[in-house]
Amino acid sequence: MSKLDKSPIRTKSFQFACDIVKYCDKLKNDKDFELASQLLRSGTSIGANTREAQRAVSTKDFKYKFSIALKEADETKYWLQILKATGRKVPEEMMNNCEELIKILVSIIKNS
């Protein structure tokens, strides 16, 4: 296992994406296809962009990729808030994990 594989943001964003996939499966079972599609796209994109960032060719590229991951995390938070506000059961842990990812991403961007 490489050093990158042990990166906290990589680990957390991967686990979050897995949780999003499982939650979206439940949404689809409840016929919430459109919301599930939006959430699935943004929620899994966080990890994909953090992976890309860790193979960046420059500091500028690194910050840019993490900025995209941050935008996706914020969008994911928005969809979770919409779901919650419209009466869907959104796991509190999922909301907390999304917020934690946002904080980590902001910190990475500020410190790079």
Short mmCIF file of C-alpha atoms in Angstrom, two decimals:
data_model
loop_
_atom_site.label_atom_id
_atom_site.label_comp_id
_atom_site.label_asym_id
_atom_site.label_seq_id
_atom_site.Cartn_x
_atom_site.Cartn_y
_atom_site.Cartn_z
CA MET A 1 0.00 0.00 0.00
CA SER A 2 1.44 3.35 -1.04
CA LYS A 3 1.66 6.50 1.05
CA LEU A 4 -1.13 8.05 -1.07
CA ASP A 5 -3.47 5.15 -0.26
CA LYS A 6 -3.16 6.03 3.45
CA SER A 7 -3.98 9.71 2.93
CA PRO A 8 -6.81 10.73 5.30
CA ILE A 9 -8.66 12.73 2.63
CA ARG A 10 -8.37 9.84 0.20
CA THR A 11 -9.65 7.34 2.77
CA LYS A 12 -12.48 9.56 4.02
CA SER A 13 -13.66 10.62 0.56
CA PHE A 14 -13.63 7.00 -0.64
CA GLN A 15 -15.69 5.81 2.34
CA PHE A 16 -18.05 8.75 1.91
CA ALA A 17 -18.55 7.84 -1.76
CA CYS A 18 -19.37 4.26 -0.78
CA ASP A 19 -21.94 5.53 1.74
CA ILE A 20 -23.43 7.82 -0.91
CA VAL A 21 -23.80 4.92 -3.35
CA LYS A 22 -25.65 2.85 -0.74
CA TYR A 23 -27.88 5.78 0.24
CA CYS A 24 -28.68 6.54 -3.40
CA ASP A 25 -29.71 2.91 -3.90
CA LYS A 26 -32.29 3.45 -1.15
CA LEU A 27 -33.45 6.69 -2.77
CA LYS A 28 -33.92 4.88 -6.09
CA ASN A 29 -35.97 2.20 -4.33
CA ASP A 30 -38.22 5.05 -3.13
CA LYS A 31 -38.46 6.36 -6.72
CA ASP A 32 -36.31 9.44 -6.00
CA PHE A 33 -34.35 8.90 -9.20
CA GLU A 34 -33.52 12.51 -10.06
CA LEU A 35 -32.31 13.44 -6.58
CA ALA A 36 -30.39 10.16 -6.32
CA SER A 37 -28.68 10.89 -9.62
CA GLN A 38 -27.60 14.39 -8.57
CA LEU A 39 -26.36 13.22 -5.18
CA LEU A 40 -24.55 10.21 -6.63
CA ARG A 41 -22.71 12.36 -9.15
CA SER A 42 -21.54 15.03 -6.70
CA GLY A 43 -20.93 12.70 -3.75
CA THR A 44 -18.66 10.34 -5.65
CA SER A 45 -16.89 13.14 -7.50
CA ILE A 46 -15.28 14.38 -4.27
CA GLY A 47 -13.05 11.33 -4.01
CA ALA A 48 -12.34 11.20 -7.73
CA ASN A 49 -11.05 14.77 -7.67
CA THR A 50 -8.94 14.23 -4.56
CA ARG A 51 -7.30 11.30 -6.32
CA GLU A 52 -6.59 13.45 -9.35
CA ALA A 53 -5.15 16.16 -7.11
CA GLN A 54 -2.70 13.77 -5.54
CA ARG A 55 -1.20 13.13 -8.97
CA ALA A 56 -1.12 16.81 -9.89
CA VAL A 57 1.67 18.11 -12.09
CA SER A 58 2.05 21.42 -10.25
CA THR A 59 0.93 23.23 -7.11
CA LYS A 60 -1.56 25.19 -9.20
CA ASP A 61 -3.01 21.95 -10.59
CA PHE A 62 -3.09 20.46 -7.07
CA LYS A 63 -5.07 23.40 -5.67
CA TYR A 64 -7.38 23.45 -8.69
CA LYS A 65 -8.32 19.78 -8.33
CA PHE A 66 -8.92 20.15 -4.60
CA SER A 67 -11.02 23.24 -5.32
CA ILE A 68 -13.21 21.15 -7.61
CA ALA A 69 -13.50 18.51 -4.87
CA LEU A 70 -14.58 21.26 -2.46
CA LYS A 71 -17.24 22.50 -4.89
CA GLU A 72 -18.55 18.96 -5.25
CA ALA A 73 -18.63 18.51 -1.47
CA ASP A 74 -20.58 21.73 -1.10
CA GLU A 75 -23.01 20.61 -3.82
CA THR A 76 -23.41 17.28 -2.05
CA LYS A 77 -24.23 19.11 1.17
CA TYR A 78 -26.87 21.08 -0.75
CA TRP A 79 -28.56 17.91 -2.08
CA LEU A 80 -28.52 16.34 1.37
CA GLN A 81 -30.12 19.49 2.79
CA ILE A 82 -32.80 19.41 0.07
CA LEU A 83 -33.54 15.77 0.84
CA LYS A 84 -33.78 16.48 4.55
CA ALA A 85 -35.93 19.59 4.06
CA THR A 86 -38.38 17.62 1.92
CA GLY A 87 -38.90 14.89 4.48
CA ARG A 88 -36.45 12.23 3.40
CA LYS A 89 -34.49 10.49 6.12
CA VAL A 90 -30.89 11.60 5.73
CA PRO A 91 -28.44 9.91 8.12
CA GLU A 92 -26.98 12.53 10.46
CA GLU A 93 -23.61 10.81 10.16
CA MET A 94 -23.69 11.43 6.40
CA MET A 95 -24.32 15.14 6.96
CA ASN A 96 -21.49 15.26 9.50
CA ASN A 97 -19.09 13.39 7.23
CA CYS A 98 -19.85 15.77 4.38
CA GLU A 99 -19.16 18.75 6.62
CA GLU A 100 -15.91 17.15 7.80
CA LEU A 101 -14.79 16.64 4.19
CA ILE A 102 -15.51 20.30 3.46
CA LYS A 103 -13.39 21.39 6.43
CA ILE A 104 -10.51 19.11 5.42
CA LEU A 105 -10.61 20.32 1.83
CA VAL A 106 -10.64 23.97 2.88
CA SER A 107 -7.63 23.30 5.11
CA ILE A 108 -5.72 21.52 2.32
CA ILE A 109 -6.37 24.36 -0.11
CA LYS A 110 -5.39 27.07 2.40
CA ASN A 111 -2.19 25.28 3.39
CA SER A 112 -0.92 24.43 -0.08
#
